[in-house]
Short mmCIF file of N, CA and C in Angstrom, two decimals:
data_model
loop_
_atom_site.label_atom_id
_atom_site.label_comp_id
_atom_site.label_asym_id
_atom_site.label_seq_id
_atom_site.Cartn_x
_atom_site.Cartn_y
_atom_site.Cartn_z
N UNK M 300 -7.11 -39.92 25.02
CA UNK M 300 -7.37 -39.26 23.76
C UNK M 300 -8.01 -37.88 23.98
N UNK M 301 -8.87 -37.82 24.98
CA UNK M 301 -9.59 -36.58 25.22
C UNK M 301 -8.68 -35.51 25.84
N UNK M 302 -7.81 -35.92 26.75
CA UNK M 302 -6.93 -34.97 27.43
C UNK M 302 -5.95 -34.30 26.45
N UNK M 303 -5.27 -35.03 25.55
CA UNK M 303 -4.37 -34.37 24.60
C UNK M 303 -5.13 -33.37 23.70
N UNK M 304 -6.35 -33.69 23.34
CA UNK M 304 -7.15 -32.79 22.52
C UNK M 304 -7.44 -31.50 23.28
N UNK M 305 -7.79 -31.61 24.56
CA UNK M 305 -8.05 -30.42 25.38
C UNK M 305 -6.78 -29.57 25.54
N UNK M 306 -5.65 -30.24 25.74
CA UNK M 306 -4.37 -29.52 25.86
C UNK M 306 -4.07 -28.79 24.55
N UNK M 307 -4.27 -29.46 23.44
CA UNK M 307 -4.03 -28.85 22.14
C UNK M 307 -4.94 -27.64 21.93
N UNK M 308 -6.20 -27.76 22.26
CA UNK M 308 -7.14 -26.65 22.12
C UNK M 308 -6.75 -25.48 23.03
N UNK M 309 -6.31 -25.79 24.24
CA UNK M 309 -5.89 -24.73 25.16
C UNK M 309 -4.66 -24.00 24.63
N UNK M 310 -3.71 -24.75 24.10
CA UNK M 310 -2.50 -24.15 23.52
C UNK M 310 -2.87 -23.27 22.32
N UNK M 311 -3.73 -23.76 21.44
CA UNK M 311 -4.16 -22.97 20.28
C UNK M 311 -4.89 -21.71 20.71
N UNK M 312 -5.73 -21.81 21.73
CA UNK M 312 -6.45 -20.63 22.24
C UNK M 312 -5.46 -19.62 22.81
N UNK M 313 -4.45 -20.08 23.52
CA UNK M 313 -3.44 -19.17 24.08
C UNK M 313 -2.64 -18.49 22.98
N UNK M 314 -2.26 -19.24 21.97
CA UNK M 314 -1.52 -18.67 20.85
C UNK M 314 -2.39 -17.64 20.12
N UNK M 315 -3.65 -17.97 19.90
CA UNK M 315 -4.57 -17.05 19.23
C UNK M 315 -4.76 -15.77 20.02
N UNK M 316 -4.90 -15.90 21.32
CA UNK M 316 -5.04 -14.72 22.19
C UNK M 316 -3.78 -13.86 22.14
N UNK M 317 -2.62 -14.48 22.19
CA UNK M 317 -1.36 -13.75 22.11
C UNK M 317 -1.24 -13.02 20.77
N UNK M 318 -1.63 -13.67 19.70
CA UNK M 318 -1.58 -13.07 18.37
C UNK M 318 -2.45 -11.82 18.31
N UNK M 319 -3.67 -11.92 18.79
CA UNK M 319 -4.59 -10.76 18.80
C UNK M 319 -4.01 -9.64 19.65
N UNK M 320 -3.49 -9.95 20.82
CA UNK M 320 -2.92 -8.93 21.70
C UNK M 320 -1.73 -8.24 21.05
N UNK M 321 -0.86 -9.01 20.40
CA UNK M 321 0.30 -8.42 19.73
C UNK M 321 -0.13 -7.51 18.58
N UNK M 322 -1.10 -7.93 17.79
CA UNK M 322 -1.57 -7.10 16.68
C UNK M 322 -2.20 -5.80 17.18
N UNK M 323 -3.03 -5.88 18.22
CA UNK M 323 -3.62 -4.67 18.77
C UNK M 323 -2.54 -3.75 19.33
N UNK M 324 -1.57 -4.33 19.98
CA UNK M 324 -0.47 -3.56 20.54
C UNK M 324 0.32 -2.86 19.44
N UNK M 325 0.62 -3.58 18.37
CA UNK M 325 1.37 -2.99 17.25
C UNK M 325 0.57 -1.89 16.58
N UNK M 326 -0.73 -2.10 16.41
CA UNK M 326 -1.57 -1.08 15.78
C UNK M 326 -1.63 0.17 16.64
N UNK M 327 -1.70 -0.01 17.94
CA UNK M 327 -1.76 1.14 18.84
C UNK M 327 -0.46 1.94 18.80
N UNK M 328 0.67 1.25 18.61
CA UNK M 328 1.96 1.94 18.57
C UNK M 328 2.13 2.77 17.30
N UNK M 329 1.45 2.39 16.23
CA UNK M 329 1.62 3.10 14.96
C UNK M 329 0.61 4.26 14.90
N UNK M 330 0.85 5.25 15.71
CA UNK M 330 0.02 6.44 15.66
C UNK M 330 0.73 7.47 14.80
N UNK M 331 -0.01 8.49 14.42
CA UNK M 331 0.59 9.56 13.61
C UNK M 331 1.75 10.21 14.36
N UNK M 332 1.60 10.42 15.66
CA UNK M 332 2.66 11.07 16.44
C UNK M 332 3.91 10.20 16.46
N UNK M 333 3.75 8.90 16.66
CA UNK M 333 4.89 7.98 16.67
C UNK M 333 5.57 7.99 15.31
N UNK M 334 4.77 7.94 14.26
CA UNK M 334 5.32 7.92 12.91
C UNK M 334 6.05 9.21 12.60
N UNK M 335 5.49 10.34 12.99
CA UNK M 335 6.18 11.62 12.78
C UNK M 335 7.54 11.62 13.46
N UNK M 336 7.60 11.07 14.68
CA UNK M 336 8.88 10.99 15.39
C UNK M 336 9.88 10.11 14.67
N UNK M 337 9.43 8.98 14.16
CA UNK M 337 10.33 8.08 13.43
C UNK M 337 10.83 8.71 12.14
N UNK M 338 9.96 9.42 11.45
CA UNK M 338 10.36 10.10 10.21
C UNK M 338 11.40 11.17 10.53
N UNK M 339 11.17 11.95 11.58
CA UNK M 339 12.12 12.99 11.98
C UNK M 339 13.47 12.38 12.36
N UNK M 340 13.46 11.27 13.09
CA UNK M 340 14.70 10.59 13.48
C UNK M 340 15.49 10.11 12.27
N UNK M 341 14.78 9.67 11.23
CA UNK M 341 15.45 9.14 10.04
C UNK M 341 16.18 10.23 9.28
N UNK M 342 15.74 11.47 9.44
CA UNK M 342 16.40 12.59 8.78
C UNK M 342 15.94 12.76 7.35
N UNK M 343 16.30 13.89 6.77
CA UNK M 343 15.87 14.18 5.40
C UNK M 343 16.58 13.29 4.38
N UNK M 344 15.92 13.09 3.28
CA UNK M 344 16.52 12.32 2.19
C UNK M 344 17.53 13.20 1.47
N UNK M 345 18.62 12.60 1.05
CA UNK M 345 19.64 13.34 0.29
C UNK M 345 19.69 12.76 -1.12
N UNK M 346 19.99 13.61 -2.07
CA UNK M 346 20.06 13.19 -3.47
C UNK M 346 21.04 12.03 -3.61
N UNK M 347 20.63 11.00 -4.34
CA UNK M 347 21.47 9.85 -4.61
C UNK M 347 21.54 8.84 -3.47
N UNK M 348 20.92 9.13 -2.35
CA UNK M 348 20.95 8.27 -1.18
C UNK M 348 19.89 7.17 -1.31
N UNK M 349 20.23 5.97 -0.87
CA UNK M 349 19.22 4.92 -0.75
C UNK M 349 18.42 5.25 0.50
N UNK M 350 17.13 5.42 0.33
CA UNK M 350 16.26 5.80 1.44
C UNK M 350 15.88 4.61 2.28
N UNK M 351 15.74 4.84 3.57
CA UNK M 351 15.09 3.86 4.43
C UNK M 351 13.60 4.01 4.18
N UNK M 352 12.83 2.96 4.40
CA UNK M 352 11.40 2.98 4.12
C UNK M 352 10.71 4.16 4.81
N UNK M 353 11.08 4.42 6.04
CA UNK M 353 10.44 5.48 6.81
C UNK M 353 10.63 6.84 6.15
N UNK M 354 11.75 7.03 5.43
CA UNK M 354 12.01 8.30 4.76
C UNK M 354 11.15 8.49 3.52
N UNK M 355 10.54 7.43 3.02
CA UNK M 355 9.68 7.52 1.84
C UNK M 355 8.23 7.85 2.21
N UNK M 356 7.96 7.96 3.52
CA UNK M 356 6.59 8.13 3.98
C UNK M 356 6.31 9.55 4.44
N UNK M 357 5.02 9.87 4.46
CA UNK M 357 4.55 11.10 5.08
C UNK M 357 3.30 10.75 5.88
N UNK M 358 3.09 11.46 6.96
CA UNK M 358 1.93 11.25 7.82
C UNK M 358 0.73 11.91 7.17
N UNK M 359 -0.42 11.25 7.26
CA UNK M 359 -1.67 11.78 6.69
C UNK M 359 -2.69 12.03 7.80
N UNK M 360 -3.42 13.12 7.72
CA UNK M 360 -4.40 13.45 8.76
C UNK M 360 -5.75 12.75 8.60
N UNK M 361 -6.02 12.19 7.42
CA UNK M 361 -7.32 11.59 7.17
C UNK M 361 -7.53 10.35 8.02
N UNK M 362 -8.76 10.17 8.53
CA UNK M 362 -9.05 8.99 9.36
C UNK M 362 -8.76 7.68 8.62
N UNK M 363 -8.03 6.79 9.29
CA UNK M 363 -7.74 5.47 8.74
C UNK M 363 -6.55 5.41 7.82
N UNK M 364 -6.07 6.54 7.34
CA UNK M 364 -4.98 6.51 6.36
C UNK M 364 -3.61 6.37 7.03
N UNK M 365 -3.32 7.10 8.07
CA UNK M 365 -2.10 7.12 8.86
C UNK M 365 -0.90 7.63 8.06
N UNK M 366 -0.53 6.97 6.96
CA UNK M 366 0.62 7.39 6.16
C UNK M 366 0.40 7.01 4.70
N UNK M 367 1.20 7.63 3.83
CA UNK M 367 1.27 7.22 2.44
C UNK M 367 2.66 7.55 1.92
N UNK M 368 2.87 7.35 0.64
CA UNK M 368 4.17 7.64 0.04
C UNK M 368 4.31 9.13 -0.22
N UNK M 369 5.50 9.65 0.03
CA UNK M 369 5.76 11.06 -0.26
C UNK M 369 5.72 11.29 -1.76
N UNK M 370 5.13 12.38 -2.18
CA UNK M 370 5.16 12.72 -3.61
C UNK M 370 6.57 13.09 -4.07
N UNK M 371 6.82 12.90 -5.35
CA UNK M 371 8.06 13.36 -5.95
C UNK M 371 9.30 12.54 -5.65
N UNK M 372 9.14 11.31 -5.21
CA UNK M 372 10.31 10.45 -4.97
C UNK M 372 10.83 9.93 -6.30
N UNK M 373 12.13 9.78 -6.39
CA UNK M 373 12.74 9.18 -7.57
C UNK M 373 14.10 8.65 -7.15
N UNK M 374 14.12 7.40 -6.73
CA UNK M 374 15.36 6.82 -6.25
C UNK M 374 15.16 5.39 -5.82
N UNK M 375 15.94 4.97 -4.85
CA UNK M 375 15.88 3.60 -4.35
C UNK M 375 15.51 3.62 -2.88
N UNK M 376 14.61 2.72 -2.51
CA UNK M 376 14.15 2.64 -1.12
C UNK M 376 14.34 1.21 -0.64
N UNK M 377 14.82 1.06 0.60
CA UNK M 377 14.93 -0.26 1.20
C UNK M 377 13.60 -0.57 1.89
N UNK M 378 12.92 -1.61 1.38
CA UNK M 378 11.63 -2.02 1.94
C UNK M 378 11.75 -3.49 2.34
N UNK M 379 11.67 -3.76 3.62
CA UNK M 379 11.71 -5.14 4.10
C UNK M 379 12.94 -5.90 3.66
N UNK M 380 14.08 -5.23 3.59
CA UNK M 380 15.32 -5.90 3.19
C UNK M 380 15.57 -5.93 1.70
N UNK M 381 14.59 -5.51 0.90
CA UNK M 381 14.75 -5.46 -0.56
C UNK M 381 14.94 -4.03 -1.02
N UNK M 382 15.80 -3.84 -2.00
CA UNK M 382 15.95 -2.52 -2.59
C UNK M 382 14.91 -2.36 -3.69
N UNK M 383 14.14 -1.30 -3.62
CA UNK M 383 13.06 -1.06 -4.57
C UNK M 383 13.27 0.28 -5.24
N UNK M 384 13.42 0.27 -6.58
CA UNK M 384 13.44 1.57 -7.27
C UNK M 384 12.05 2.18 -7.13
N UNK M 385 11.99 3.42 -6.70
CA UNK M 385 10.68 4.01 -6.39
C UNK M 385 10.57 5.42 -6.93
N UNK M 386 9.54 5.62 -7.76
CA UNK M 386 9.20 6.94 -8.29
C UNK M 386 7.74 7.18 -7.92
N UNK M 387 7.46 8.37 -7.43
CA UNK M 387 6.07 8.71 -7.11
C UNK M 387 5.70 10.01 -7.80
N UNK M 388 4.43 10.10 -8.17
CA UNK M 388 3.90 11.31 -8.79
C UNK M 388 3.45 12.31 -7.74
N UNK M 389 2.76 13.36 -8.18
CA UNK M 389 2.36 14.44 -7.27
C UNK M 389 1.37 14.03 -6.18
N UNK M 390 0.65 12.94 -6.36
CA UNK M 390 -0.29 12.48 -5.34
C UNK M 390 0.33 11.46 -4.39
N UNK M 391 1.58 11.04 -4.68
CA UNK M 391 2.22 10.03 -3.86
C UNK M 391 1.92 8.61 -4.30
N UNK M 392 1.33 8.45 -5.49
CA UNK M 392 1.11 7.11 -6.04
C UNK M 392 2.39 6.65 -6.71
N UNK M 393 2.68 5.35 -6.68
CA UNK M 393 3.88 4.84 -7.33
C UNK M 393 3.73 4.93 -8.84
N UNK M 394 4.77 5.36 -9.49
CA UNK M 394 4.77 5.45 -10.95
C UNK M 394 4.60 6.88 -11.43
N UNK M 395 4.24 7.00 -12.69
CA UNK M 395 4.09 8.34 -13.26
C UNK M 395 2.87 9.02 -12.65
N UNK M 396 2.88 10.31 -12.65
CA UNK M 396 1.70 11.03 -12.19
C UNK M 396 0.64 11.04 -13.27
N UNK M 397 -0.61 11.01 -12.86
CA UNK M 397 -1.73 11.11 -13.79
C UNK M 397 -2.52 12.35 -13.44
N UNK M 398 -3.05 13.01 -14.47
CA UNK M 398 -3.89 14.19 -14.23
C UNK M 398 -5.06 13.77 -13.35
N UNK M 399 -5.42 14.64 -12.42
CA UNK M 399 -6.54 14.31 -11.53
C UNK M 399 -7.81 14.11 -12.34
N UNK M 400 -8.02 14.97 -13.32
CA UNK M 400 -9.19 14.82 -14.18
C UNK M 400 -8.85 13.83 -15.29
N UNK M 401 -9.67 12.82 -15.42
CA UNK M 401 -9.43 11.76 -16.40
C UNK M 401 -9.67 12.30 -17.80
N UNK M 402 -8.71 12.13 -18.71
CA UNK M 402 -8.90 12.57 -20.09
C UNK M 402 -10.07 11.83 -20.75
N UNK M 403 -10.75 12.50 -21.63
CA UNK M 403 -11.89 11.89 -22.34
C UNK M 403 -11.45 10.63 -23.06
N UNK M 404 -12.29 9.61 -23.02
CA UNK M 404 -12.02 8.35 -23.70
C UNK M 404 -11.04 7.45 -23.00
N UNK M 405 -10.62 7.82 -21.81
CA UNK M 405 -9.64 7.03 -21.06
C UNK M 405 -10.35 6.10 -20.09
N UNK M 406 -9.87 4.87 -20.03
CA UNK M 406 -10.32 3.93 -19.01
C UNK M 406 -9.29 4.01 -17.89
N UNK M 407 -9.75 4.34 -16.70
CA UNK M 407 -8.84 4.49 -15.57
C UNK M 407 -9.15 3.42 -14.52
N UNK M 408 -8.10 2.72 -14.13
CA UNK M 408 -8.20 1.67 -13.12
C UNK M 408 -7.31 2.07 -11.95
N UNK M 409 -7.80 1.88 -10.74
CA UNK M 409 -6.99 2.13 -9.55
C UNK M 409 -6.67 0.79 -8.90
N UNK M 410 -5.41 0.59 -8.57
CA UNK M 410 -4.95 -0.65 -7.92
C UNK M 410 -4.55 -0.32 -6.49
N UNK M 411 -5.30 -0.86 -5.53
CA UNK M 411 -5.07 -0.60 -4.11
C UNK M 411 -4.53 -1.86 -3.43
N UNK M 412 -3.78 -1.66 -2.35
CA UNK M 412 -3.32 -2.82 -1.59
C UNK M 412 -2.05 -2.54 -0.83
N UNK M 413 -1.32 -3.61 -0.56
CA UNK M 413 -0.14 -3.56 0.29
C UNK M 413 1.14 -3.63 -0.56
N UNK M 414 2.20 -4.16 0.03
CA UNK M 414 3.49 -4.26 -0.67
C UNK M 414 3.40 -5.11 -1.92
N UNK M 415 2.52 -6.09 -1.92
CA UNK M 415 2.35 -6.94 -3.11
C UNK M 415 1.84 -6.11 -4.28
N UNK M 416 0.82 -5.30 -4.04
CA UNK M 416 0.27 -4.45 -5.10
C UNK M 416 1.25 -3.32 -5.45
N UNK M 417 1.90 -2.76 -4.44
CA UNK M 417 2.86 -1.69 -4.68
C UNK M 417 4.02 -2.20 -5.54
N UNK M 418 4.36 -3.47 -5.36
CA UNK M 418 5.47 -4.03 -6.10
C UNK M 418 6.79 -3.88 -5.37
N UNK M 419 6.76 -4.09 -4.07
CA UNK M 419 7.96 -3.99 -3.26
C UNK M 419 9.03 -4.94 -3.80
N UNK M 420 10.22 -4.40 -4.02
CA UNK M 420 11.32 -5.20 -4.54
C UNK M 420 11.36 -5.29 -6.06
N UNK M 421 10.35 -4.72 -6.73
CA UNK M 421 10.26 -4.80 -8.19
C UNK M 421 10.55 -3.45 -8.85
N UNK M 422 11.05 -3.51 -10.06
CA UNK M 422 11.14 -2.30 -10.87
C UNK M 422 9.71 -1.85 -11.19
N UNK M 423 9.54 -0.58 -11.38
CA UNK M 423 8.21 -0.02 -11.64
C UNK M 423 7.47 -0.74 -12.76
N UNK M 424 8.19 -1.04 -13.84
CA UNK M 424 7.54 -1.66 -15.01
C UNK M 424 7.10 -3.11 -14.76
N UNK M 425 7.55 -3.69 -13.65
CA UNK M 425 7.17 -5.06 -13.32
C UNK M 425 6.05 -5.16 -12.29
N UNK M 426 5.53 -4.02 -11.82
CA UNK M 426 4.44 -4.05 -10.84
C UNK M 426 3.14 -4.50 -11.52
N UNK M 427 2.20 -4.97 -10.73
CA UNK M 427 0.90 -5.41 -11.26
C UNK M 427 0.26 -4.29 -12.06
N UNK M 428 0.27 -3.08 -11.50
CA UNK M 428 -0.38 -1.95 -12.18
C UNK M 428 0.27 -1.65 -13.54
N UNK M 429 1.60 -1.63 -13.60
CA UNK M 429 2.29 -1.32 -14.84
C UNK M 429 2.08 -2.42 -15.88
N UNK M 430 2.15 -3.67 -15.46
CA UNK M 430 1.95 -4.79 -16.39
C UNK M 430 0.51 -4.77 -16.92
N UNK M 431 -0.46 -4.52 -16.04
CA UNK M 431 -1.85 -4.45 -16.47
C UNK M 431 -2.06 -3.31 -17.47
N UNK M 432 -1.51 -2.15 -17.18
CA UNK M 432 -1.64 -1.01 -18.10
C UNK M 432 -1.03 -1.33 -19.46
N UNK M 433 0.15 -1.92 -19.44
CA UNK M 433 0.85 -2.26 -20.69
C UNK M 433 0.06 -3.30 -21.50
N UNK M 434 -0.42 -4.34 -20.83
CA UNK M 434 -1.14 -5.40 -21.55
C UNK M 434 -2.49 -4.92 -22.07
N UNK M 435 -3.18 -4.11 -21.31
CA UNK M 435 -4.45 -3.56 -21.81
C UNK M 435 -4.20 -2.65 -23.00
N UNK M 436 -3.09 -1.89 -22.96
CA UNK M 436 -2.73 -1.04 -24.10
C UNK M 436 -2.42 -1.86 -25.35
N UNK M 437 -1.78 -3.00 -25.17
CA UNK M 437 -1.49 -3.89 -26.31
C UNK M 437 -2.76 -4.54 -26.84
N UNK M 438 -3.64 -4.93 -25.94
CA UNK M 438 -4.88 -5.63 -26.33
C UNK M 438 -5.90 -4.69 -26.94
N UNK M 439 -5.95 -3.44 -26.44
CA UNK M 439 -6.91 -2.45 -26.92
C UNK M 439 -6.16 -1.18 -27.32
N UNK M 440 -5.44 -1.22 -28.45
CA UNK M 440 -4.59 -0.09 -28.84
C UNK M 440 -5.37 1.20 -29.16
N UNK M 441 -6.64 1.09 -29.44
CA UNK M 441 -7.43 2.28 -29.78
C UNK M 441 -8.01 2.97 -28.54
N UNK M 442 -7.77 2.42 -27.39
CA UNK M 442 -8.34 2.97 -26.15
C UNK M 442 -7.20 3.24 -25.17
N UNK M 443 -7.17 4.46 -24.64
CA UNK M 443 -6.15 4.80 -23.66
C UNK M 443 -6.54 4.22 -22.30
N UNK M 444 -5.58 3.56 -21.65
CA UNK M 444 -5.81 2.97 -20.34
C UNK M 444 -4.76 3.49 -19.37
N UNK M 445 -5.20 3.87 -18.17
CA UNK M 445 -4.29 4.29 -17.11
C UNK M 445 -4.58 3.41 -15.89
N UNK M 446 -3.51 2.90 -15.28
CA UNK M 446 -3.67 2.11 -14.05
C UNK M 446 -2.85 2.80 -12.97
N UNK M 447 -3.56 3.37 -12.01
CA UNK M 447 -2.92 4.08 -10.90
C UNK M 447 -2.51 3.06 -9.84
N UNK M 448 -1.23 3.07 -9.50
CA UNK M 448 -0.72 2.16 -8.46
C UNK M 448 -0.80 2.87 -7.12
N UNK M 449 -1.88 2.61 -6.39
CA UNK M 449 -2.09 3.22 -5.08
C UNK M 449 -1.75 2.25 -3.94
N UNK M 450 -1.02 1.19 -4.24
CA UNK M 450 -0.59 0.25 -3.22
C UNK M 450 0.55 0.83 -2.40
N UNK M 451 0.57 0.52 -1.11
CA UNK M 451 1.63 0.99 -0.21
C UNK M 451 2.02 -0.16 0.72
N UNK M 452 3.30 -0.42 0.81
CA UNK M 452 3.78 -1.48 1.70
C UNK M 452 3.31 -1.22 3.13
N UNK M 453 2.83 -2.27 3.77
CA UNK M 453 2.37 -2.17 5.15
C UNK M 453 0.90 -1.86 5.29
N UNK M 454 0.21 -1.59 4.20
CA UNK M 454 -1.21 -1.25 4.28
C UNK M 454 -2.06 -2.47 4.62
N UNK M 455 -3.15 -2.20 5.32
CA UNK M 455 -4.15 -3.22 5.58
C UNK M 455 -5.44 -2.79 4.86
N UNK M 456 -6.50 -3.52 5.03
CA UNK M 456 -7.74 -3.21 4.34
C UNK M 456 -8.28 -1.84 4.73
N UNK M 457 -8.20 -1.50 6.00
CA UNK M 457 -8.69 -0.19 6.47
C UNK M 457 -7.95 0.95 5.78
N UNK M 458 -6.64 0.85 5.65
CA UNK M 458 -5.86 1.90 4.99
C UNK M 458 -6.16 1.94 3.50
N UNK M 459 -6.38 0.79 2.89
CA UNK M 459 -6.73 0.77 1.46
C UNK M 459 -8.07 1.45 1.21
N UNK M 460 -9.05 1.20 2.08
CA UNK M 460 -10.35 1.84 1.95
C UNK M 460 -10.21 3.35 2.16
N UNK M 461 -9.40 3.76 3.16
CA UNK M 461 -9.18 5.19 3.39
C UNK M 461 -8.49 5.84 2.19
N UNK M 462 -7.55 5.13 1.57
CA UNK M 462 -6.88 5.65 0.37
C UNK M 462 -7.89 5.83 -0.76
N UNK M 463 -8.76 4.85 -0.92
CA UNK M 463 -9.81 4.95 -1.94
C UNK M 463 -10.65 6.19 -1.68
N UNK M 464 -11.12 6.34 -0.47
CA UNK M 464 -12.02 7.43 -0.11
C UNK M 464 -11.34 8.80 -0.24
N UNK M 465 -10.15 8.94 0.30
CA UNK M 465 -9.52 10.25 0.42
C UNK M 465 -8.62 10.64 -0.74
N UNK M 466 -8.13 9.67 -1.51
CA UNK M 466 -7.17 10.00 -2.57
C UNK M 466 -7.59 9.54 -3.95
N UNK M 467 -8.14 8.35 -4.05
CA UNK M 467 -8.35 7.72 -5.36
C UNK M 467 -9.64 8.14 -6.04
N UNK M 468 -10.73 8.20 -5.30
CA UNK M 468 -12.03 8.49 -5.94
C UNK M 468 -12.03 9.83 -6.68
N UNK M 469 -11.25 10.78 -6.22
CA UNK M 469 -11.13 12.07 -6.90
C UNK M 469 -10.51 11.97 -8.28
N UNK M 470 -9.91 10.84 -8.58
CA UNK M 470 -9.31 10.61 -9.90
C UNK M 470 -10.27 9.92 -10.86
N UNK M 471 -11.48 9.64 -10.43
CA UNK M 471 -12.51 9.08 -11.29
C UNK M 471 -12.22 7.71 -11.87
N UNK M 472 -11.81 6.74 -11.06
CA UNK M 472 -11.53 5.42 -11.64
C UNK M 472 -12.81 4.75 -12.14
N UNK M 473 -12.67 4.01 -13.23
CA UNK M 473 -13.79 3.22 -13.76
C UNK M 473 -13.85 1.87 -13.08
N UNK M 474 -12.71 1.42 -12.56
CA UNK M 474 -12.60 0.13 -11.91
C UNK M 474 -11.58 0.24 -10.79
N UNK M 475 -11.86 -0.41 -9.67
CA UNK M 475 -10.92 -0.44 -8.55
C UNK M 475 -10.56 -1.89 -8.26
N UNK M 476 -9.26 -2.17 -8.27
CA UNK M 476 -8.76 -3.49 -7.92
C UNK M 476 -8.16 -3.40 -6.51
N UNK M 477 -8.44 -4.39 -5.69
CA UNK M 477 -7.86 -4.43 -4.35
C UNK M 477 -7.09 -5.74 -4.23
N UNK M 478 -5.81 -5.62 -3.97
CA UNK M 478 -4.96 -6.79 -3.81
C UNK M 478 -4.39 -6.81 -2.41
N UNK M 479 -4.88 -7.71 -1.59
CA UNK M 479 -4.42 -7.83 -0.21
C UNK M 479 -4.09 -9.28 0.10
N UNK M 480 -3.23 -9.48 1.06
CA UNK M 480 -2.91 -10.81 1.55
C UNK M 480 -3.66 -11.02 2.86
N UNK M 481 -3.70 -12.24 3.34
CA UNK M 481 -4.50 -12.56 4.53
C UNK M 481 -4.09 -11.76 5.75
N UNK M 482 -2.83 -11.41 5.88
CA UNK M 482 -2.40 -10.63 7.05
C UNK M 482 -2.94 -9.19 7.02
N UNK M 483 -3.39 -8.73 5.88
CA UNK M 483 -3.92 -7.38 5.76
C UNK M 483 -5.35 -7.29 6.26
N UNK M 484 -5.97 -8.41 6.54
CA UNK M 484 -7.34 -8.43 7.02
C UNK M 484 -7.40 -8.46 8.54
N UNK M 485 -6.26 -8.45 9.19
CA UNK M 485 -6.22 -8.64 10.63
C UNK M 485 -7.02 -7.62 11.41
N UNK M 486 -7.12 -6.40 10.94
CA UNK M 486 -7.82 -5.36 11.70
C UNK M 486 -9.33 -5.53 11.66
N UNK M 487 -9.84 -6.34 10.72
CA UNK M 487 -11.30 -6.46 10.62
C UNK M 487 -11.80 -7.83 11.05
N UNK M 488 -10.91 -8.76 11.27
CA UNK M 488 -11.33 -10.12 11.64
C UNK M 488 -11.39 -10.24 13.15
#
C-alpha cells in the first residue's frame, strides 16, 4: 500500500515540475521581440480579410503588458479556432470607443481579463461587458452607464494588472471587474 502511494506522489511531482517548466519556457518565449517578429511575419491586414489573431495585436512597451489589441479594428478575427467579430476603439478596447474623460453623471465600469472577458467567439453585444452595460441601462434608465471591455485573449493576471495601471485607470472607472480563469493565475502561483 505504501509503495504505490510513493510511486503516485513521485509521478505527480514529476508532472507538476514539467508543468512549471513548460509554463516558464512559454512565458520566456513570448517576449516583445518575438511577438514583433510574429506580427511582421503575419503581414498587414487587408480590408475584408479574416485576420489571424496575431494580426489583431500590437506590442506594448509598458512593463507587464507585452501586447494588446490594435485600435481601429472592425472585422473578423480567428481566435483559438473560433471566428470572432471584433471592433476596437481608439484605445484598443473591444467595442465602441469611450471618451477618456468620463462624462458627468456617468457610472463607468472597466472589465479586465482574458478571452472569457473579451468574449472570444462571441458577437460584441453578447460579451459580458456589453450585456452588463445593457442591463444596467435597462435597470437604471436615468443614469448613464459605460462598461469598457479591456479583456484580451491570452491575458493572465499580470497583464490584466498592467492594463489597469497603464490603460484603464486614465479612464476614471468607478468599478473594476476582473474575470480570469485558473490558468491565468499561473504566473503568480
